[in-house]
Short mmCIF file of C-alpha atoms and ligand atoms in Angstrom, two decimals:
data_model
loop_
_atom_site.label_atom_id
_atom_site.label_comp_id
_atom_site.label_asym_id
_atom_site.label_seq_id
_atom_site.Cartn_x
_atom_site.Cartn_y
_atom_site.Cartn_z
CA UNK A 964 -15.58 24.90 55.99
CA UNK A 965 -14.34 28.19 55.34
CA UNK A 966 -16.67 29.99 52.65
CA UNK A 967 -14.27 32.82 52.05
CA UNK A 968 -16.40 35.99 50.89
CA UNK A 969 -19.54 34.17 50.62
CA UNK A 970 -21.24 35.46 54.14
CA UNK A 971 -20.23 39.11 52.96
CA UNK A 972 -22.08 38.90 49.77
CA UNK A 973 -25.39 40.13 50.80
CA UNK A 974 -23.86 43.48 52.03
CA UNK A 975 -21.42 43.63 49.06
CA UNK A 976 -24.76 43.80 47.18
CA UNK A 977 -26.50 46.67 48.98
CA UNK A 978 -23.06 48.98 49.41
CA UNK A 979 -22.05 48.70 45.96
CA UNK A 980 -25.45 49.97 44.25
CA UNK A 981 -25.12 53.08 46.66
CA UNK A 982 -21.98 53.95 44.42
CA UNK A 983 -23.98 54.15 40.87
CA UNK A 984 -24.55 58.39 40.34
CA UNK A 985 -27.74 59.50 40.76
CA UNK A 986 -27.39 62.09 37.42
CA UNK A 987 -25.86 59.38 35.37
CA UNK A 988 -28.08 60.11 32.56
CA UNK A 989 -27.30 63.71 32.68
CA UNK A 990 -23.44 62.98 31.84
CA UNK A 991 -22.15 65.24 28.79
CA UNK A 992 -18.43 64.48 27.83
CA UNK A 993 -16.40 66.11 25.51
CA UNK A 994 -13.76 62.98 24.47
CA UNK A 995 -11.32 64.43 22.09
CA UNK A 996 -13.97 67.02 20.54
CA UNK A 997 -16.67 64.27 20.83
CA UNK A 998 -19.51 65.04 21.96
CA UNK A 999 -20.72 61.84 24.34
CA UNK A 1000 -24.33 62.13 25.53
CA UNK A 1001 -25.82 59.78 28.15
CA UNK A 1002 -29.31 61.00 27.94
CA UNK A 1003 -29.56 59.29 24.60
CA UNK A 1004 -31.40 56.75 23.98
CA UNK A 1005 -29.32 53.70 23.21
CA UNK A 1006 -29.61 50.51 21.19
CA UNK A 1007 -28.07 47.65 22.61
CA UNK A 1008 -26.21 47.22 25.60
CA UNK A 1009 -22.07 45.39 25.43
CA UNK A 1010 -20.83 44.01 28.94
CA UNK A 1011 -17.22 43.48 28.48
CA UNK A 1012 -15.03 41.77 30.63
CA UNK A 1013 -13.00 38.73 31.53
CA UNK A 1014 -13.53 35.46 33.88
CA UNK A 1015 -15.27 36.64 36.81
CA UNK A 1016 -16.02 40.31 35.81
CA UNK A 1017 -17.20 39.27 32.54
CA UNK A 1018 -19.75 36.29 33.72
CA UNK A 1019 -22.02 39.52 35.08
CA UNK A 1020 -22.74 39.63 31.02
CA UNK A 1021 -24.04 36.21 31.17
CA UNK A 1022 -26.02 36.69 34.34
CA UNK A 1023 -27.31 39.40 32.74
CA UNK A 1024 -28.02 37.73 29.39
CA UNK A 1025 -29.61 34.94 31.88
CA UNK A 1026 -32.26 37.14 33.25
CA UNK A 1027 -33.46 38.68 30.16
CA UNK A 1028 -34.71 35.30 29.01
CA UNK A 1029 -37.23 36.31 31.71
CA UNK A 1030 -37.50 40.29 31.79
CA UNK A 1031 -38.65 42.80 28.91
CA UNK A 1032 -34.87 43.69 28.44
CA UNK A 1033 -36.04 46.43 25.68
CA UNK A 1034 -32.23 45.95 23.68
CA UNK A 1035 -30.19 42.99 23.52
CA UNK A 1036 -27.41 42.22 25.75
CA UNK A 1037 -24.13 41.68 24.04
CA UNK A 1038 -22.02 39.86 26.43
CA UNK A 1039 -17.92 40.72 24.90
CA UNK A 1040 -15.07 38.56 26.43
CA UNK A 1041 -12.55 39.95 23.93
CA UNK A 1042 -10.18 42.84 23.87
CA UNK A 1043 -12.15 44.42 21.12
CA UNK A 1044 -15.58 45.24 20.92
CA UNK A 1045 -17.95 43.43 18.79
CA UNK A 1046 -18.28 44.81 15.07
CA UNK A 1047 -21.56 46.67 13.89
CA UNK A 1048 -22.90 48.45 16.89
CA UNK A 1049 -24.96 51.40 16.62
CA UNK A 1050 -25.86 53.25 19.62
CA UNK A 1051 -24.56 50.99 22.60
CA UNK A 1052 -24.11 51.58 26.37
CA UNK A 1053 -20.85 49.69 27.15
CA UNK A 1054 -20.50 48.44 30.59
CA UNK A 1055 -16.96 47.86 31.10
CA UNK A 1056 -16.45 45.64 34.12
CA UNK A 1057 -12.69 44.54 35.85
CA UNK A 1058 -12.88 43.87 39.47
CA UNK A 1059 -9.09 44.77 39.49
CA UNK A 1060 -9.16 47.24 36.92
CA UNK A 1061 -5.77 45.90 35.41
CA UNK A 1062 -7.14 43.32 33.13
CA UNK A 1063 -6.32 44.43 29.33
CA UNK A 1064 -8.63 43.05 27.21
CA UNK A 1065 -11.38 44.80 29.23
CA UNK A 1066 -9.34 47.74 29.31
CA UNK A 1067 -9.08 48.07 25.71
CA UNK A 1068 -12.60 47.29 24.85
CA UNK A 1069 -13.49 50.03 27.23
CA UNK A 1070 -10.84 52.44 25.28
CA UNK A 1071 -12.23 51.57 21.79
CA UNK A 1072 -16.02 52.36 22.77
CA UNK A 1073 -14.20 55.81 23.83
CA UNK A 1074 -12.87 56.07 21.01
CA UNK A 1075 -15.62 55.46 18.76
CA UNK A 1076 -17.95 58.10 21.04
CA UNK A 1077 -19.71 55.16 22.73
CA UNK A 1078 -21.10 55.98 26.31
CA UNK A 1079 -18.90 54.06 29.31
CA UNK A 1080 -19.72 53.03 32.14
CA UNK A 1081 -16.79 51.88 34.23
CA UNK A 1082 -17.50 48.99 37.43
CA UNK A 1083 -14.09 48.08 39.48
CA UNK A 1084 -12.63 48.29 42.75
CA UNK A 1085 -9.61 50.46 40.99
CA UNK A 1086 -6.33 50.10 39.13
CA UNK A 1087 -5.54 51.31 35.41
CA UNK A 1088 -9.60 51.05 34.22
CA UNK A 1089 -10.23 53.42 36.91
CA UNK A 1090 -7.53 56.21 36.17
CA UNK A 1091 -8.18 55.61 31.86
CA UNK A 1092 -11.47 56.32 32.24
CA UNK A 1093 -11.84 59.06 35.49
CA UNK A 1094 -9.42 61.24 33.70
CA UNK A 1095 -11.71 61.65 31.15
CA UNK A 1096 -14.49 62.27 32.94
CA UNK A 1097 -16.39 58.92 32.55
CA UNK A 1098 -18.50 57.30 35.55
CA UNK A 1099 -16.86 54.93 37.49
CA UNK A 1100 -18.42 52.58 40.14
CA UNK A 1101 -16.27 51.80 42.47
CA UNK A 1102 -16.84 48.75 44.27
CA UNK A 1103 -15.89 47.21 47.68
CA UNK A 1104 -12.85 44.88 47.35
CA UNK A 1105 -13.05 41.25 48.35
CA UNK A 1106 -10.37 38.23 48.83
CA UNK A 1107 -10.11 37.92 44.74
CA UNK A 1108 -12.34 39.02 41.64
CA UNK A 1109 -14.65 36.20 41.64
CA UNK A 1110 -15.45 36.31 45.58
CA UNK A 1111 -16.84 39.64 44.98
CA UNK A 1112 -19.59 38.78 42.38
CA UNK A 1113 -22.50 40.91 43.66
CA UNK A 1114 -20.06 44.19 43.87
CA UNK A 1115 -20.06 43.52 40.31
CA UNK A 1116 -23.62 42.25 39.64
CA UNK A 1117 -25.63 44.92 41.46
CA UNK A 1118 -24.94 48.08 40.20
CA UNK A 1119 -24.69 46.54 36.80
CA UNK A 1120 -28.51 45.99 37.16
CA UNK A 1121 -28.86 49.07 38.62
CA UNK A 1122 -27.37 50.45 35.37
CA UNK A 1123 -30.09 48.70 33.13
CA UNK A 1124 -32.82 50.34 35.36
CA UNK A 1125 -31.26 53.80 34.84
CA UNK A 1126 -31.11 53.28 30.93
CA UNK A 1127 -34.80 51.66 31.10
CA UNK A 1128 -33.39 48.82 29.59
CA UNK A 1129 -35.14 46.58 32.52
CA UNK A 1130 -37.06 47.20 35.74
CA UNK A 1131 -35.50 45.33 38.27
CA UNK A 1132 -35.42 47.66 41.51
CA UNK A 1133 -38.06 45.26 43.16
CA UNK A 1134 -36.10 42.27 42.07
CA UNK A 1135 -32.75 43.14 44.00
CA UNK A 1136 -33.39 41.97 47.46
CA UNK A 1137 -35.42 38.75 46.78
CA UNK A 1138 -31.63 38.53 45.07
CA UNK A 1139 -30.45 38.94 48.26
CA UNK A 1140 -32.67 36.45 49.60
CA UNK A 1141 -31.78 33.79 47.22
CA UNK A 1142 -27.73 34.15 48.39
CA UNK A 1143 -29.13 33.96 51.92
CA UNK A 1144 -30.90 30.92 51.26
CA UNK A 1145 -28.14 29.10 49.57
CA UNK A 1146 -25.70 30.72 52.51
CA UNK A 1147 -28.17 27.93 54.84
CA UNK A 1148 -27.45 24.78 52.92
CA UNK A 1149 -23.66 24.75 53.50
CA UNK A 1150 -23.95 20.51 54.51
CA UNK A 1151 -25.78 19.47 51.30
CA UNK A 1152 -22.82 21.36 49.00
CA UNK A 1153 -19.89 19.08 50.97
CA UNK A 1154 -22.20 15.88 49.99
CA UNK A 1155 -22.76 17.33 46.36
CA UNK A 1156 -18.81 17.98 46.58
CA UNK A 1157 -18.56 14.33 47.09
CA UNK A 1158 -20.16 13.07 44.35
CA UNK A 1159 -18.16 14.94 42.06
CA UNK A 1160 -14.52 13.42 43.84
CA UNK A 1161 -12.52 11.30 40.39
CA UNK A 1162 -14.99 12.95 37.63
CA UNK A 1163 -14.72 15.56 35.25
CA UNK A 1164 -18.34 17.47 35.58
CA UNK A 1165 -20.82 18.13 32.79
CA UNK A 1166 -22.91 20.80 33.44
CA UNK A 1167 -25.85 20.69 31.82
CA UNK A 1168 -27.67 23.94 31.45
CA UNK A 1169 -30.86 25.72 29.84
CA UNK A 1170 -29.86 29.14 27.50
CA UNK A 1171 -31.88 31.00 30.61
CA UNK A 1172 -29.33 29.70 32.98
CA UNK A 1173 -26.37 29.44 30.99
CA UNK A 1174 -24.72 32.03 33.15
CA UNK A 1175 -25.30 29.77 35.99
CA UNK A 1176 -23.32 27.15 34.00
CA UNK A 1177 -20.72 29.17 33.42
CA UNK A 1178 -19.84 30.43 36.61
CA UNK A 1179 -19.77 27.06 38.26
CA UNK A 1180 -17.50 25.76 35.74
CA UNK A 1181 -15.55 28.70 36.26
CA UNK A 1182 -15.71 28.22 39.83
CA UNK A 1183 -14.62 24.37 39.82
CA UNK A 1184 -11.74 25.65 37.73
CA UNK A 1185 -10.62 28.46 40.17
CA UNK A 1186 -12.00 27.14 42.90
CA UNK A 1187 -11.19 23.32 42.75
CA UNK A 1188 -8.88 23.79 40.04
CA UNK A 1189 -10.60 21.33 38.30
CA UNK A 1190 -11.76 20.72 35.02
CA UNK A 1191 -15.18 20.57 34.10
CA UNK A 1192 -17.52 21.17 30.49
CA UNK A 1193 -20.96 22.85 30.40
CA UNK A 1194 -23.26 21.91 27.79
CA UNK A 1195 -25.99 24.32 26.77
CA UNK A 1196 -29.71 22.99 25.65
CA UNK A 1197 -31.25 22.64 23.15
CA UNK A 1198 -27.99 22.91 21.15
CA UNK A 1199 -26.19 19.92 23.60
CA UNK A 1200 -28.69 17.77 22.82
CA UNK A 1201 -27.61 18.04 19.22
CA UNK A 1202 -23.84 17.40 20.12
CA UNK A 1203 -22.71 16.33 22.85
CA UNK A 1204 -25.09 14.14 24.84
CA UNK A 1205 -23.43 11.65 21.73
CA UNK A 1206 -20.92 11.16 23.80
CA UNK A 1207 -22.52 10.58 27.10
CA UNK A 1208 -21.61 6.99 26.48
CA UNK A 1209 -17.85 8.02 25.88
CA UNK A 1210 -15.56 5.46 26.58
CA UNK A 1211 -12.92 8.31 28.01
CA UNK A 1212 -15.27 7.77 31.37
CA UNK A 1213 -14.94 9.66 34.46
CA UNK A 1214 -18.01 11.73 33.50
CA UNK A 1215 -20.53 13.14 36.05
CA UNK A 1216 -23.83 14.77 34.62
CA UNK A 1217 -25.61 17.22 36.37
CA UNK A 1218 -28.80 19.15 35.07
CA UNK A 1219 -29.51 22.49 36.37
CA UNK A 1220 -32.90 22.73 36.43
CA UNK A 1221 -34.63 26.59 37.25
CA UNK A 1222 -38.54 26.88 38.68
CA UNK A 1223 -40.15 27.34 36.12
CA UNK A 1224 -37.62 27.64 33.47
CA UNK A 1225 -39.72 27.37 30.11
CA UNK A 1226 -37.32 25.03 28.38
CA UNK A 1227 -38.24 22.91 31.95
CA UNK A 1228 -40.17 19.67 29.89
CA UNK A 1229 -37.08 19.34 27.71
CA UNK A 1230 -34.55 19.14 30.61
CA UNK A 1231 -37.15 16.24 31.81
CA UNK A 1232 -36.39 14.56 28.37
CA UNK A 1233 -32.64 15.64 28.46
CA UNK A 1234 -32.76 13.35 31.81
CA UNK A 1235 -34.48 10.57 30.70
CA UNK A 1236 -32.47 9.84 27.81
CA UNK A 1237 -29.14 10.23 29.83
CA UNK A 1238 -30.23 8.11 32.61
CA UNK A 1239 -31.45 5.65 29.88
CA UNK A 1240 -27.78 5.03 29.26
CA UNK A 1241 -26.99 4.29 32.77
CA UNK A 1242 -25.27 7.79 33.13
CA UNK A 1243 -28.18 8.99 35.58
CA UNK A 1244 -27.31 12.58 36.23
CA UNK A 1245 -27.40 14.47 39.59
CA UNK A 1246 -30.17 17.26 39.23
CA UNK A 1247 -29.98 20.55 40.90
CA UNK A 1248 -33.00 22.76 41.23
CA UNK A 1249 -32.90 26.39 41.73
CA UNK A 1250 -34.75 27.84 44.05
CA UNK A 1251 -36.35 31.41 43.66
CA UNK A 1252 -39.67 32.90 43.02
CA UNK A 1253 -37.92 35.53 41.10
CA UNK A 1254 -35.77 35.15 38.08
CA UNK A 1255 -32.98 36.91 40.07
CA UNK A 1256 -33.21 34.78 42.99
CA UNK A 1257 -33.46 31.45 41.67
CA UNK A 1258 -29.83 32.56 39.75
CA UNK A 1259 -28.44 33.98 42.88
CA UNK A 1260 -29.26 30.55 44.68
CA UNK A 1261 -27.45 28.77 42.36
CA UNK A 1262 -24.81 30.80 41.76
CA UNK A 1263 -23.83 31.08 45.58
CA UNK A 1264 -24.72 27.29 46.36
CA UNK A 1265 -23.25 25.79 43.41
CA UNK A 1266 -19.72 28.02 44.54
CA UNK A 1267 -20.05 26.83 47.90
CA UNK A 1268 -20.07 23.38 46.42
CA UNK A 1269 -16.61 23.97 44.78
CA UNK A 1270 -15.01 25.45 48.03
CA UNK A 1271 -16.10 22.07 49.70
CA UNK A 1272 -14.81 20.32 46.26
CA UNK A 1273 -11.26 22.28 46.55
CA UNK A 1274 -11.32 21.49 50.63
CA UNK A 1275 -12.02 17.44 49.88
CA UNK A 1276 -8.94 17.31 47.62
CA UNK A 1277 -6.88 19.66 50.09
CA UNK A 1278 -6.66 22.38 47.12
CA UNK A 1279 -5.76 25.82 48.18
CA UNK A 1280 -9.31 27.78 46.79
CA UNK A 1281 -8.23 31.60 46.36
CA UNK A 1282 -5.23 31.80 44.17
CA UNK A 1283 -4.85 30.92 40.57
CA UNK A 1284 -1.39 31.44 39.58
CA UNK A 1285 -1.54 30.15 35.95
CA UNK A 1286 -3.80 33.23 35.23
CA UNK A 1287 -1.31 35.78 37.64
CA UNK A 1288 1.82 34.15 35.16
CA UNK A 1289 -0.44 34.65 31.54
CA UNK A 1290 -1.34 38.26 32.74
CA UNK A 1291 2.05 38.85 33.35
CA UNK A 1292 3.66 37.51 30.32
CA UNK A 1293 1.29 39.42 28.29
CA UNK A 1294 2.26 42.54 30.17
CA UNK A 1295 5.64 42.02 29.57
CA UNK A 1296 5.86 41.35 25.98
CA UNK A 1297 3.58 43.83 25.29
CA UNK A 1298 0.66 42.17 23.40
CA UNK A 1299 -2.13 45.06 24.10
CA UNK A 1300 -1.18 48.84 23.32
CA UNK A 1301 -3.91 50.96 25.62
C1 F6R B 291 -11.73 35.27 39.33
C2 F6R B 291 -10.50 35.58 38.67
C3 F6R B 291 -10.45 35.77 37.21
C4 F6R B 291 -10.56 37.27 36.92
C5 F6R B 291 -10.17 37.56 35.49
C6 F6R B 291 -10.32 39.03 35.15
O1 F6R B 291 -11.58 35.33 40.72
O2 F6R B 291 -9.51 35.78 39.34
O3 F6R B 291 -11.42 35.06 36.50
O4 F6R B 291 -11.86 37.72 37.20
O5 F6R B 291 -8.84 37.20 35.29
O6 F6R B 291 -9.75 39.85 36.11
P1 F6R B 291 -10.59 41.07 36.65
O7 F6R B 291 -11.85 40.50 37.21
O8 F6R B 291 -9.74 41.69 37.73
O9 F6R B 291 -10.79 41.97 35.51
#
């Protein structure tokens, strides 16, 4: 099977954090007679971006379930920022650089004397922001944005350590060791693949691995292009395990379960009561013994599984044209003004 990027993604992690500055914190800009400071101390930290730039905010969001993030992580998919900030650290993240949402959110923080961080491999994001001065990470390129995932990832967290919003410098290569792991159990994704053949998947997930969710559904949708639903616990169990009786059929359940994950026993109940309606799910279990390497294990396995998905219904993996034609028709009739 051809896993694209995926061997390259431990040394996409350890180049790309080389690019963060060193004297990031000593950046003083001067942004249309605004003074922005990046020695202050900040309050809250907004990762915008879009598909597979943005779901770095819900890794992120993911792993501070488990750290002492010291501010809350907003995670913005939008093309403005959330409302109400105070003294935020934006992280703007496009692995293209021409996606407009994310280059608009990055603008407004600009604009309302926010410090920017920029994370791309190039394009318009790059130029907006290095002509005025404001880091940029550039990041090594790779076959499209969501095959290059730890470009994106790593210096991110690097980011958080420099604004002692987490410590996770001894964290990042047991990372590294949970893509390598997941690199080594290429058969067991093309039998997972095969379970999911004439089924729309529902992922079930814990609010600690939520970005996990996300970014398989994403990938069966890119990937596979096909459709899937993730349902986040507790709040799922409210809603939609209703319906996991639904006469539409054609569902598959599967529980992502993390080592250790503290909302763990209720997954174990979450299971018991779908398998009491004969819908027995398919459990996957991260492994790690770090928070960031039981998500990188998923992440990378449960990706491989949707290469094997898109290869057993002869699905071409790497392009996805619908988004190409809605990024195009938005360029051309001129919905965002950057
Ligand atoms: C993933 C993918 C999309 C893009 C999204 C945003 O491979 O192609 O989900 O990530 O359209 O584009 P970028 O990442 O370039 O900002």
């Amino acid at each position: 099977m051809n896993i694209i990027d995926y061997p390259r993604w431990p040394s996409l992690a350890r180049e790309s954090i080389l690019n963060v500055p060193m004297d990031l914190r000593s950046i003083k800009l001067n942004i249309n007679g605004r003074i922005i400071d990046y020695s202050e101390e900040i309050d809250s930290v907004v990762i915008t971006g879009m598909g597979g730039s943005g779901v770095v905010g819900d890794i992120v969001n993911d792993l501070c379930w488990f750290w002492d993030c010291r501010v809350p992580i907003i995670v913005s998919k939008n093309m403005r920022l959330p409302r109400r900030l105070s003294k935020p650290l934006v992280i703007a993240i496009s692995y293209s650089g021409n996606t407009a949402e994310t280059i608009m959110s990055a603008n407004e923080a600009l604009t309302k004397g926010y410090p920017v961080v920029g994370i791309t491999t190039g394009g318009k994001l790059s130029t907006l922001l290095g002509n005025r001065g404001v880091p940029v990470i550039l990041v090594p390129k790779a076959s499209a944005p969501r095959y290059g995932l730890p470009a994106l990832l790593y210096p991110t967290l690097v980011i958080l350590e420099r604004f002692s919003v987490a410590s996770v410098t001894s964290e990042l290569e047991s990372g590294i060791s949970g893509i390598e792991r997941a690199l080594g159990h290429v058969d067991d994704a093309t039998e997972l693949a095969n379970q999911l053949l004439n089924s729309v998947p529902v992922v079930w997930v814990t609010e600690s691995r939520r970005g996990v969710g996300i970014r398989f559904k994403n990938d069966l949708n890119e990937n596979a292009k096909y459709y899937s639903v993730v349902s986040v616990v507790p709040e799922g169990a409210h809603n939609d395990i209703a319906a996991v009786i639904t006469k539409q059929g054609g569902l598959r359940h599967m529980v992502i379960m993390g080592p250790n994950d503290y909302e763990g026993l209720y997954e174990e109940v979450l299971i018991d009561v779908i398998s009491s309606f004969r819908a027995k799910p398919i459990i996957i279990k991260l492994e790690g013994k770090t928070p960031l390497e039981a998500e990188m294990y998923g992440i990378t396995y449960l990706g491989i599984v949707t290469l094997a998905l898109a290869g057993l219904l002869g699905v071409e993996p790497v392009s996805t044209e619908p988004i190409d034609r809605l990024k195009s028709l938005l360029s051309e009739r001129r919905i965002f003004q950057v």
